[in-house]
Tab-separated table of C-alpha atoms in Angstrom:
chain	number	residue	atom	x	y	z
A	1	UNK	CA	-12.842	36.109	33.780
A	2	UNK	CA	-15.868	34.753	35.561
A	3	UNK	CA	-15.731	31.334	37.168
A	4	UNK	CA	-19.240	30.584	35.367
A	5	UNK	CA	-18.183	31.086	31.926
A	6	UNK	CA	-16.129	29.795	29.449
A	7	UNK	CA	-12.786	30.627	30.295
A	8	UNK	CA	-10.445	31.998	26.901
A	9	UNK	CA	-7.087	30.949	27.884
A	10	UNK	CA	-4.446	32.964	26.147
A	11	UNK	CA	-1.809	31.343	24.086
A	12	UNK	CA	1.321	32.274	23.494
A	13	UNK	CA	4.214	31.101	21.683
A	14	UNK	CA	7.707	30.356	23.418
A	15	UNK	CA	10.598	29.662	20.744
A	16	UNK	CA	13.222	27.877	22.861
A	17	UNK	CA	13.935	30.200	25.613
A	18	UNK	CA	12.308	33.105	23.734
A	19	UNK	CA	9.091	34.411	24.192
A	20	UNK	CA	7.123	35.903	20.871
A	21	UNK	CA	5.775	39.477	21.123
A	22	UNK	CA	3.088	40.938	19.054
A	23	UNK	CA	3.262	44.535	18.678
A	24	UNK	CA	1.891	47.437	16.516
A	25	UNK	CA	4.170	49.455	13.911
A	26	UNK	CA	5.956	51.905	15.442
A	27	UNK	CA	6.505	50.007	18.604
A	28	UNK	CA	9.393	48.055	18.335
A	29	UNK	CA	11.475	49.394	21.008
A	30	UNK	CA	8.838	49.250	23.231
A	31	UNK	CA	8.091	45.504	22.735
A	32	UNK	CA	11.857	44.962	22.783
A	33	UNK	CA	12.329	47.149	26.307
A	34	UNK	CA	9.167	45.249	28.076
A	35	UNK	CA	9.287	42.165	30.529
A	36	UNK	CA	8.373	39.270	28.886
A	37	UNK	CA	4.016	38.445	29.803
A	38	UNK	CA	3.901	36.429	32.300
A	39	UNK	CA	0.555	34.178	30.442
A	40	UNK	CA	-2.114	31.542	31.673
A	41	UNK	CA	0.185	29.428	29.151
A	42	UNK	CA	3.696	30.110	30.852
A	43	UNK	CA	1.702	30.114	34.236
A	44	UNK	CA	0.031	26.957	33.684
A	45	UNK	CA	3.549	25.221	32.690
A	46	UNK	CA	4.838	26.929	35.957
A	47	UNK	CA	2.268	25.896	38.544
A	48	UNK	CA	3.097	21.837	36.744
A	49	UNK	CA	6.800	22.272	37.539
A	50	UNK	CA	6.307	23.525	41.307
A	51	UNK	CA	3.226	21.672	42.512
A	52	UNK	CA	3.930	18.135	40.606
A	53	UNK	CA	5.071	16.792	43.800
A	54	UNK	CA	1.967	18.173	46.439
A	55	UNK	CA	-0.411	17.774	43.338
A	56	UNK	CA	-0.029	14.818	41.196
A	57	UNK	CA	-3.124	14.953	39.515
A	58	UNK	CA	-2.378	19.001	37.833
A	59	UNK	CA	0.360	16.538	35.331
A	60	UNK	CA	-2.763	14.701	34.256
A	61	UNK	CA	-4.776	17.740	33.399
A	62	UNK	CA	-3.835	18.871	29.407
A	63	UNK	CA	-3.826	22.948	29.356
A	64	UNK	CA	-7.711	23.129	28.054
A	65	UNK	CA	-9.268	21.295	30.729
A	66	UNK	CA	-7.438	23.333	33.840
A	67	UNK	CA	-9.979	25.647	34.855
A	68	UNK	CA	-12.091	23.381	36.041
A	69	UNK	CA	-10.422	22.600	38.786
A	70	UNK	CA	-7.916	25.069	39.413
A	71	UNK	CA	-8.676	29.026	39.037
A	72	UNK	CA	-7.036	32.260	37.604
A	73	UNK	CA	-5.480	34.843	39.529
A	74	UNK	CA	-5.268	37.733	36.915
A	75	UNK	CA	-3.674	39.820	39.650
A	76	UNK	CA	-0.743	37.594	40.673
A	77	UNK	CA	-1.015	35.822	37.330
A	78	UNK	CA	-0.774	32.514	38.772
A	79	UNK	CA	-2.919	29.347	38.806
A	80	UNK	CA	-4.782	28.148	42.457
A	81	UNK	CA	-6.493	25.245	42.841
A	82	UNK	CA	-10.211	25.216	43.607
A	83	UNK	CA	-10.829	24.355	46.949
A	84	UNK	CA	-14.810	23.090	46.126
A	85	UNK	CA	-16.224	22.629	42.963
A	86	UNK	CA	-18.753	24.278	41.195
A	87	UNK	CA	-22.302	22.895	40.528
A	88	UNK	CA	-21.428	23.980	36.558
A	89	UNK	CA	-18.033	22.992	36.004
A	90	UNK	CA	-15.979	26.114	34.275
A	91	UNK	CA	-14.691	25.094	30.673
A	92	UNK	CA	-11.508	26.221	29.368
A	93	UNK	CA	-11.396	27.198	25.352
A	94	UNK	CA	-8.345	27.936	24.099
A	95	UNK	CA	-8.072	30.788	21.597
A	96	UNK	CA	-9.242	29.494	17.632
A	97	UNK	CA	-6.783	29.083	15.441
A	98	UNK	CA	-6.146	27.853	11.623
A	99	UNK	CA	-3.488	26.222	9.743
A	100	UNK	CA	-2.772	29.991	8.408
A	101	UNK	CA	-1.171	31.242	11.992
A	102	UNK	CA	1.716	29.014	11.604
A	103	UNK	CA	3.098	27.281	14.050
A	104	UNK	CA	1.191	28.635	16.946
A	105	UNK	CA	-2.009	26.150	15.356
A	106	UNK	CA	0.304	23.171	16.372
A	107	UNK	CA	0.726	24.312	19.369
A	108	UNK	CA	-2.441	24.740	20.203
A	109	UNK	CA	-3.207	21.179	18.392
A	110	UNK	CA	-0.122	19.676	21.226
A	111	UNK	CA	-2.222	21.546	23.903
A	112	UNK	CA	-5.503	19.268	23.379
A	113	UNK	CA	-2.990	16.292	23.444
A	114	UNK	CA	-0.277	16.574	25.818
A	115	UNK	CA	-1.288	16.831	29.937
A	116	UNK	CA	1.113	18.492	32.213
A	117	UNK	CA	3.800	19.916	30.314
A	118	UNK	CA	5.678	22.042	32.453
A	119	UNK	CA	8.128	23.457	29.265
A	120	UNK	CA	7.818	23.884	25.570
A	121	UNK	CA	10.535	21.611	24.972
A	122	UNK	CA	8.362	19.028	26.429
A	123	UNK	CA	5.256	19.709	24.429
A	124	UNK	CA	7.478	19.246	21.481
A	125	UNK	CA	9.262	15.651	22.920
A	126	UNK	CA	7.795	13.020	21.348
A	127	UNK	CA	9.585	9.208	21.753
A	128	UNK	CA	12.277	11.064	24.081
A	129	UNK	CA	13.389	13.371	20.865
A	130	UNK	CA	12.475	16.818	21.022
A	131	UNK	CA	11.137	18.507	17.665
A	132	UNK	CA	12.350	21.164	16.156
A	133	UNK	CA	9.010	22.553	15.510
A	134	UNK	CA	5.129	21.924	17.350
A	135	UNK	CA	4.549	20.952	13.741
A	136	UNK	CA	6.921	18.631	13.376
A	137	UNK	CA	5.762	16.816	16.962
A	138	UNK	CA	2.206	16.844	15.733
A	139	UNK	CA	3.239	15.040	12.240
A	140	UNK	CA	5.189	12.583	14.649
A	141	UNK	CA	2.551	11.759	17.060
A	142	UNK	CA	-0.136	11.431	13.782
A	143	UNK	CA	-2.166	14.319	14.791
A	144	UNK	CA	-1.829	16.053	11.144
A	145	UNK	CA	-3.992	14.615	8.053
A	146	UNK	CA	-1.727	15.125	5.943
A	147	UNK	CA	0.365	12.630	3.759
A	148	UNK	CA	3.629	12.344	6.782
A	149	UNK	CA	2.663	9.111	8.149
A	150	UNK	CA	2.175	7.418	4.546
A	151	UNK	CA	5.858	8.793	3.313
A	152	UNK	CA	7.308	7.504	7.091
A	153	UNK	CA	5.279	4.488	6.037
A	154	UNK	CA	6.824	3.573	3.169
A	155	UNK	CA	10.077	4.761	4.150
A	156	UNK	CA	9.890	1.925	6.937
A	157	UNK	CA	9.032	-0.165	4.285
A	158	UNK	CA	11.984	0.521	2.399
A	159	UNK	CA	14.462	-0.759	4.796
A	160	UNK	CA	13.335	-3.908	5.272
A	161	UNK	CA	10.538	-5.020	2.184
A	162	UNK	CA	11.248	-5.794	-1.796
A	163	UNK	CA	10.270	-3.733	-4.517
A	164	UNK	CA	6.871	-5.642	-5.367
A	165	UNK	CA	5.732	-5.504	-1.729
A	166	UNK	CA	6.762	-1.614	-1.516
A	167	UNK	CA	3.803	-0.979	-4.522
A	168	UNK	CA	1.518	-3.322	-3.207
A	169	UNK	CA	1.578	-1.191	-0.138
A	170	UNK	CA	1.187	1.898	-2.367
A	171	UNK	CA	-1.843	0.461	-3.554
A	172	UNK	CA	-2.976	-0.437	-0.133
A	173	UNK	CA	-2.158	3.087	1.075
A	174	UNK	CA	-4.944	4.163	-2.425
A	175	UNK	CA	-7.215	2.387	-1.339
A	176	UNK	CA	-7.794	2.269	2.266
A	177	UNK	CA	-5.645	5.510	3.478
A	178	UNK	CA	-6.826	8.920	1.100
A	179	UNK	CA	-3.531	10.283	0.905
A	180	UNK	CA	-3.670	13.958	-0.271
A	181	UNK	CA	-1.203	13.808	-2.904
A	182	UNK	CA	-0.877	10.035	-3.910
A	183	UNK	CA	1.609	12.133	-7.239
A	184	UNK	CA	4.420	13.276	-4.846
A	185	UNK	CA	4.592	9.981	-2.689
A	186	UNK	CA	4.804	8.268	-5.932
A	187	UNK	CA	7.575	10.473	-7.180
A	188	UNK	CA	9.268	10.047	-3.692
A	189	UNK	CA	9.515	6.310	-3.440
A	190	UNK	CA	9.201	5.288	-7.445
A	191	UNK	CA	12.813	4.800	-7.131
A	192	UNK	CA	12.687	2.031	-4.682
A	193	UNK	CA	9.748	0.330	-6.401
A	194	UNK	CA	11.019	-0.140	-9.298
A	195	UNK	CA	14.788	-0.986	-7.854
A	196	UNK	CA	14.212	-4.921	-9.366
A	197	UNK	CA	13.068	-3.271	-12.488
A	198	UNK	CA	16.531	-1.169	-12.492
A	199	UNK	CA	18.676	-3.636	-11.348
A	200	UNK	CA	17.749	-6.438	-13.804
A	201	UNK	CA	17.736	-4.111	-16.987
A	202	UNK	CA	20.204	-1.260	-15.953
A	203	UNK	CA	19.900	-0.233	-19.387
A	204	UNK	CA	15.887	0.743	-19.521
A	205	UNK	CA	16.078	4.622	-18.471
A	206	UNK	CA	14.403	5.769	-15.590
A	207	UNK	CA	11.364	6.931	-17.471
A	208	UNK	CA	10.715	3.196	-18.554
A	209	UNK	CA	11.163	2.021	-15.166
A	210	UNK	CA	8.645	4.205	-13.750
A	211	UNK	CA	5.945	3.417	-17.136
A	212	UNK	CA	6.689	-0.142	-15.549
A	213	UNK	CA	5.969	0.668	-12.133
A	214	UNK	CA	2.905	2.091	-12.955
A	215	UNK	CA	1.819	-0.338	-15.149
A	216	UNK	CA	2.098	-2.991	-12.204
A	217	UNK	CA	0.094	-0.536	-9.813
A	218	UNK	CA	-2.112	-0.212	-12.405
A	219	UNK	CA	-2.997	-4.236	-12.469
A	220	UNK	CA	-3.694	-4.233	-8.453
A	221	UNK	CA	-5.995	-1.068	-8.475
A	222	UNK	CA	-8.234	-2.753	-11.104
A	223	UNK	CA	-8.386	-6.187	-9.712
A	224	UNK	CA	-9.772	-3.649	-6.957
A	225	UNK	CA	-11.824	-1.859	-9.777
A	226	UNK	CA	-9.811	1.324	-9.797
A	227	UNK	CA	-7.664	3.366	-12.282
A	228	UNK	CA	-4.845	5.744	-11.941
A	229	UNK	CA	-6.664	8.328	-12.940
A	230	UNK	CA	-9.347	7.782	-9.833
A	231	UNK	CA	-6.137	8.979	-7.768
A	232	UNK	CA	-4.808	11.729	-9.911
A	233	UNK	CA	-2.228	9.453	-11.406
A	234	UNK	CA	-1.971	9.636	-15.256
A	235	UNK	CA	0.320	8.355	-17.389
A	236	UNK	CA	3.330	10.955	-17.957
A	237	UNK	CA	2.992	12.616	-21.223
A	238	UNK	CA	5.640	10.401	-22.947
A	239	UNK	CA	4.558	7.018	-21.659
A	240	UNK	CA	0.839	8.814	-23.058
A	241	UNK	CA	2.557	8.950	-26.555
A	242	UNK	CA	3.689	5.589	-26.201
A	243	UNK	CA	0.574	3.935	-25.261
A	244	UNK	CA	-1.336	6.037	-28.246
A	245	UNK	CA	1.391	4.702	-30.738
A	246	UNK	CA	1.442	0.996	-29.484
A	247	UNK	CA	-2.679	1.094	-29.436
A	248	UNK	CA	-2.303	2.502	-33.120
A	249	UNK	CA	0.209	0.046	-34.359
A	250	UNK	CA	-2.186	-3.141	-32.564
A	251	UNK	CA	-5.090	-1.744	-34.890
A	252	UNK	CA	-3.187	-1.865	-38.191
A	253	UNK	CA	-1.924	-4.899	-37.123
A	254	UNK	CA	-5.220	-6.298	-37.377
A	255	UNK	CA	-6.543	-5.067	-39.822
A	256	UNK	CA	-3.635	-6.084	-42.053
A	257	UNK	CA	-1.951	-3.013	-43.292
A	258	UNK	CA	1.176	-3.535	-41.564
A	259	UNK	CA	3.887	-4.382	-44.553
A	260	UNK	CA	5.158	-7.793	-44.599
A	261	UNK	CA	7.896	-9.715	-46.183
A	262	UNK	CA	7.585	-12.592	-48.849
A	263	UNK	CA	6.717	-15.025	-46.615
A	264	UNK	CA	3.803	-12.788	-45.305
A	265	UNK	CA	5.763	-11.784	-41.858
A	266	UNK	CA	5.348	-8.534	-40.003
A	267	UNK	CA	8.354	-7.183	-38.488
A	268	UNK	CA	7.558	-6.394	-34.726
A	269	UNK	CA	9.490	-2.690	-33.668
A	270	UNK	CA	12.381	-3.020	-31.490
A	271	UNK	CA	10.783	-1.750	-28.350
A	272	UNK	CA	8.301	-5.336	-28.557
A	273	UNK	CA	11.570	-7.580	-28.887
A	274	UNK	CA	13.528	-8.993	-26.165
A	275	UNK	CA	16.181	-10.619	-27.113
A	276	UNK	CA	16.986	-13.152	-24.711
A	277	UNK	CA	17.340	-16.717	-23.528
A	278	UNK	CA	13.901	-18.448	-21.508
A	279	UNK	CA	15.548	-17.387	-17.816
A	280	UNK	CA	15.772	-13.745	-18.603
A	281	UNK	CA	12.161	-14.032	-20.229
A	282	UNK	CA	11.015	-15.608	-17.082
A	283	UNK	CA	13.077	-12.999	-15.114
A	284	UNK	CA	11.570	-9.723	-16.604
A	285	UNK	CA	8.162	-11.134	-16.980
A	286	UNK	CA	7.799	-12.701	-12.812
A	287	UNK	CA	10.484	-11.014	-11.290
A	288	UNK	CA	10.422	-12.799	-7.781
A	289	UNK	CA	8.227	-16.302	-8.081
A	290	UNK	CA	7.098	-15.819	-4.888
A	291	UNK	CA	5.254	-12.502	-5.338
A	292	UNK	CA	1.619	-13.562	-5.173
A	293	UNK	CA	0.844	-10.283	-6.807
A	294	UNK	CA	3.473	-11.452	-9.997
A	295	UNK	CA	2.109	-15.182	-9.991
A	296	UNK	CA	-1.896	-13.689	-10.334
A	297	UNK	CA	-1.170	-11.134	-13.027
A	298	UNK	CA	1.134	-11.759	-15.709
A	299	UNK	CA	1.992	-15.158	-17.896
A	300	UNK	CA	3.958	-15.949	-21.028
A	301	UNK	CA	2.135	-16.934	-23.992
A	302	UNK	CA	3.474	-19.033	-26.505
A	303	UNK	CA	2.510	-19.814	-30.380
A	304	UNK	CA	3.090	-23.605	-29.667
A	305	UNK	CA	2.165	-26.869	-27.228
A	306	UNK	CA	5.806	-27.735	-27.316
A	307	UNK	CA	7.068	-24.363	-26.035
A	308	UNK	CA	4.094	-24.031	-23.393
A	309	UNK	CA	5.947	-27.483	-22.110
A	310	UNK	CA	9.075	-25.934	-22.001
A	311	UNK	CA	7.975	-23.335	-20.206
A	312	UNK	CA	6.020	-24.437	-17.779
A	313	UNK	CA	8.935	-27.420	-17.216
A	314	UNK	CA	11.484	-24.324	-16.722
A	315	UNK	CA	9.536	-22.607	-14.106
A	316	UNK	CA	8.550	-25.419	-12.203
A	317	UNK	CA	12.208	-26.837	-11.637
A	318	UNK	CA	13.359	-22.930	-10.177
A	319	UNK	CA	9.659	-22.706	-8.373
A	320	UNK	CA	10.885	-22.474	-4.797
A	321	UNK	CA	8.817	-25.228	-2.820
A	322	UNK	CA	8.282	-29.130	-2.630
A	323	UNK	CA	7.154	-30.668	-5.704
A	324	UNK	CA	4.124	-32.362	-5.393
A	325	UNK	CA	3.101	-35.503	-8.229
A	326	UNK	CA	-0.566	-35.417	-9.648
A	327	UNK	CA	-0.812	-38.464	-11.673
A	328	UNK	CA	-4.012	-38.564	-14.164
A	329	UNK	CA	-6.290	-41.958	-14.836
A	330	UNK	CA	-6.687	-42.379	-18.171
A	331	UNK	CA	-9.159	-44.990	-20.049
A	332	UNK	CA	-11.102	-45.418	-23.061
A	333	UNK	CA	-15.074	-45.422	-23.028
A	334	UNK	CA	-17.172	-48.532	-23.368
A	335	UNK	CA	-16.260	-51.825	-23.850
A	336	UNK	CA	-16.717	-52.662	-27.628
A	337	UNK	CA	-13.587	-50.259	-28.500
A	338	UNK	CA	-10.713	-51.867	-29.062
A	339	UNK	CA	-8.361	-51.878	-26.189
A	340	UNK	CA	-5.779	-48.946	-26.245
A	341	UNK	CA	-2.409	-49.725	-24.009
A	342	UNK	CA	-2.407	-47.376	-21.263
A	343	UNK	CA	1.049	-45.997	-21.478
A	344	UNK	CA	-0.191	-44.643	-24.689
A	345	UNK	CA	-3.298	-43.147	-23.435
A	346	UNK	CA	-0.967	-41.604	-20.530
A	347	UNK	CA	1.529	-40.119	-23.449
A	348	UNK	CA	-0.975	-38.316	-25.310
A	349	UNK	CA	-1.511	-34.348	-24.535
A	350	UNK	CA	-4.493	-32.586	-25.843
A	351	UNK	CA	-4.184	-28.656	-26.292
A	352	UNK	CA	-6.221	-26.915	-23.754
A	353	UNK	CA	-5.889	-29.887	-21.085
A	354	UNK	CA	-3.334	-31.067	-18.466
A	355	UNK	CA	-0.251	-33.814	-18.950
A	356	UNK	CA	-0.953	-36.943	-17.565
A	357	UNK	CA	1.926	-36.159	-15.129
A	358	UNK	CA	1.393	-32.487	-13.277
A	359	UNK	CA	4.061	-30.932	-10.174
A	360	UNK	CA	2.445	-28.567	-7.970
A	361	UNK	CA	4.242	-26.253	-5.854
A	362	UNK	CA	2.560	-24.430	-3.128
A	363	UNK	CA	2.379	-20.446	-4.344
A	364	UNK	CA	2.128	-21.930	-8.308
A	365	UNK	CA	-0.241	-20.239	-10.446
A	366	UNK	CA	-3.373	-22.573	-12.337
A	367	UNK	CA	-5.755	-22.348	-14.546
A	368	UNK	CA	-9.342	-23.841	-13.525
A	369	UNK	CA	-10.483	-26.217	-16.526
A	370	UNK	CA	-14.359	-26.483	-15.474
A	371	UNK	CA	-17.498	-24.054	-14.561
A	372	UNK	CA	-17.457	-25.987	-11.451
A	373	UNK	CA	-19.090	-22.492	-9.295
A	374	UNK	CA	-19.494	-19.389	-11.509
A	375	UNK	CA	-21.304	-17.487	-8.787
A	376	UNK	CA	-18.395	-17.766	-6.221
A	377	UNK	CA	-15.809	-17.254	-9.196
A	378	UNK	CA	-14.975	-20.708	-10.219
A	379	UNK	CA	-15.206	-20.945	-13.930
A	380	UNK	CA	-13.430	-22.090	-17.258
A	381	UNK	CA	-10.192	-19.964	-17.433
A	382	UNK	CA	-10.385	-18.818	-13.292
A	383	UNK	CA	-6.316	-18.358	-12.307
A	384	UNK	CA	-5.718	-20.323	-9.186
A	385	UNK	CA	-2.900	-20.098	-6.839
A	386	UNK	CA	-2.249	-23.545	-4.756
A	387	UNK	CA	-1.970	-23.478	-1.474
A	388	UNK	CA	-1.714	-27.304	-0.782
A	389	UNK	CA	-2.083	-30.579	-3.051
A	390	UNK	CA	-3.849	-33.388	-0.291
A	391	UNK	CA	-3.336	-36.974	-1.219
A	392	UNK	CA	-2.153	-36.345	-4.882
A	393	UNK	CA	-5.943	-35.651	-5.305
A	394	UNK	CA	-7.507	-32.933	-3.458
A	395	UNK	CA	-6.316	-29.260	-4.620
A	396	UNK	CA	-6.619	-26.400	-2.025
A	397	UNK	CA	-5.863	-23.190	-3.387
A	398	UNK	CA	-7.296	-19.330	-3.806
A	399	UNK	CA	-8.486	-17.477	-6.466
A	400	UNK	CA	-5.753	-15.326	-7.677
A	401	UNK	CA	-8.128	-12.719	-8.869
A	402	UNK	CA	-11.283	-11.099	-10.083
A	403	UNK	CA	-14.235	-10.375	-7.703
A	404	UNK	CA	-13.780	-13.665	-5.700
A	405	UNK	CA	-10.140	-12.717	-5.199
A	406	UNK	CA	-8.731	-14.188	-2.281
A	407	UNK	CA	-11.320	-16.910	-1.534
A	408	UNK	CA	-10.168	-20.266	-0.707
A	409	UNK	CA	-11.305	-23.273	-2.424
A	410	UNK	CA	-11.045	-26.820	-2.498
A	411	UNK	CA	-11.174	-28.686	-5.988
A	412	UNK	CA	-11.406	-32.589	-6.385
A	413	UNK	CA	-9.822	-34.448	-9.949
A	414	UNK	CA	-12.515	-33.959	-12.166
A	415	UNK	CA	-13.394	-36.041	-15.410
A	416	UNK	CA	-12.411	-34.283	-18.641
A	417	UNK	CA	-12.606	-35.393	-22.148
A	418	UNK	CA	-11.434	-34.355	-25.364
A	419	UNK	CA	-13.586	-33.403	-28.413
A	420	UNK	CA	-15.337	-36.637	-30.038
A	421	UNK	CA	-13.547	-35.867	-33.570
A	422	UNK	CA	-9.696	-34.918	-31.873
A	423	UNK	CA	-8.925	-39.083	-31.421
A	424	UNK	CA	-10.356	-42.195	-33.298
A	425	UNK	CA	-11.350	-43.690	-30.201
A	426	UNK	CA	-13.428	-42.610	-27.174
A	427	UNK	CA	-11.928	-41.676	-24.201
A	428	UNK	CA	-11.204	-39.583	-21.333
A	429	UNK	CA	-8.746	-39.229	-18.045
A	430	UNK	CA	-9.851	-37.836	-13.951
């Protein structure tokens, strides 16, 4: 080859202590009776192993980049270095490859990336383990696009995260990383993200736990705008029937042609009822309370003000956190009304509207009362997750969800009062 031209270095192969031989049909015995080639490759690993020590630099040099300063000696088949450099510096191409060759195209790939290698075992070492494959050491050192470092991802996720964080970081990982098939890492690791979904209802078969696993990646990806389907993640074909049925059974609902009995009641299927005290409601609807992702998404609804209390009593006592007290001030308006004792103004609860006496925990989900900012999300109805309560007065929290997702706030008491015809006095409470 000419020092002034691109110089094709040849690649070859080496399976342990084994060199692999190309030959045409009909030439077996041949191939089998020859010395094994003695290549630029094997040379180039050669000259690293006997020169390291006179020539430090040739274990910085990765196989591509060697004939610019050190030459080929076709006859000898050995490497020299250059004793002066050239004005244009020689470039070294190894031979194109694709995916299709096999395993040769990761070695070539471990060529561009690993200097002085002076065996193939070494090429292959990565972390002090030596591969069983170059395509296995490229997948380890995250030189392959392909979906590897997501599955080792979430495998390391596994060990040491809870089921809710594990699909939060699937959704992350649909978002942000393009895996190539988002269908088989799901099937891989559905298992472990729905293990709190298993564990808590052992009976649910495993098709329901996965229809609930994707329901809850479902909720992140559109807070983030995004459907299953925009990553080739549909519904399976029974949990497709399901949803068709449950939309179809909604509509008659409505429009009143469900049957009913005497007293005008509709009997809800079996599949709708859980039958079960408030802890395993509050159980299977949050799962772990301090989930952010649970706390911004889901709530129980409830037909009336006295079972709302309940409720939210319940969940604040087994909230994990300090309690903190956020008293109201309540008083009537304008001074011809007849005074109104204040206990009794601080006893009264209006639907729609906070208790005179409110605990906030730190990670608790609210509910915003006022259009205070619609432009930066903070409107009637905004979900809220506290972050601090200063002074029994100032509320710091972020918005749970929506466009403004994420964005802290700070919120002051704010004067609210009930509709003129709900009391037959005037008044209101901060």
């Amino acid at each position: 080859m000419s020092d002034r031209s691109p110089a094709v270095l040849a690649l070859q192969v080496h399976l342990e202590d084994h060199q692999l031989i190309f030959f045409q049909p009909g030439e077996e015995r041949q191939a089998v009776a020859g010395e094994p080639r003695h290549t630029q490759l094997t040379a180039w690993m050669t000259y690293n192993r006997a020169s390291a020590g006179e020539d430090p630099e040739c274990l910085r040099a990765l196989y591509p980049d060697f004939p610019q300063k050190y030459r080929w000696d076709a006859g000898q088949k050995r490497w020299h270095r250059r004793r002066n450099m050239q004005a244009a510096p020689t470039i070294g191409r190894v031979v194109s490859l694709t995916p299709r060759h096999g395993d040769v195209f990761y070695l070539r790939v471990l060529l561009h990336h690993v200097p002085g290698a002076t065996t193939f075992a070494e090429l292959r070492t990565v972390d002090g383990q030596v591969c069983g494959t170059h395509q296995e050491a490229c997948r380890r050192r995250g030189l392959l696009l392909d979906d590897q470092e997501w599955a080792e991802t979430l495998a390391e996720a596994v060990r040491t995260q809870r089921p809710g964080q594990l699909r939060q970081l699937f959704v992350v990982l649909l978002l942000f990383c393009a895996p190539a098939d988002p269908a088989t890492l799901l099937h891989r690791f559905q298992a472990a993200m729905g293990e709190d979904f298993a564990r808590r209802h052992p009976e649910l078969p495993p098709e329901t736990v996965t229809g609930l696993v994707l329901l809850r990646i479902s909720d992140s990806l559109q807070r983030a705008g995004k459907t299953l389907e925009d990553f080739g993640l549909p519904p399976e074909e029974n949990q497709q029937a399901e949803l068709e049925e449950f939309s179809t059974w909604l509509l008659q609902l409505g429009n009143g042609e469900l049957p009913t009995d005497a007293e005008g009641r509709v009997t809800l299927p079996p599949a709708l009822v859980l039958e079960a005290e408030l802890p395993a409601v509050i159980d299977w609807t949050f799962g772990n309370l301090t989930d952010a992702d649970s706390m911004a998404s889901r709530a129980v609804l409830a037909p009336t003000n006295s079972t709302v209390d309940s409720v939210n009593s319940y969940v604040t006592d087994i909230f994990p956190g300090q309690a903190v007290e956020c008293l109201s001030v309540d008083a009537t308006v304008g001074e011809e009304q007849e005074p109104v004792p204040q206990e009794y103004l601080n006893g009264l609860c209006v639907p729609g509207l906070p208790p005179h006496h409110l605990l906030l925990k730190p990670g608790m989900p609210v509910i915003l009362l006022r259009n205070i900012d619609p432009a930066r999300g903070l409107c009637n109805g905004t979900r809220l997750l506290v972050v601090a309560v200063h002074g029994g007065r100032l509320l710091e929290a972020t918005v749970a969800c929506g466009s403004a997702a994420g964005r802290r706030v700070l919120i002051p008491r704010l004067t609210l009062q009930p509709p003129d015809d709900a009391f037959p006095f005037e008044w209101r409470w901060r």
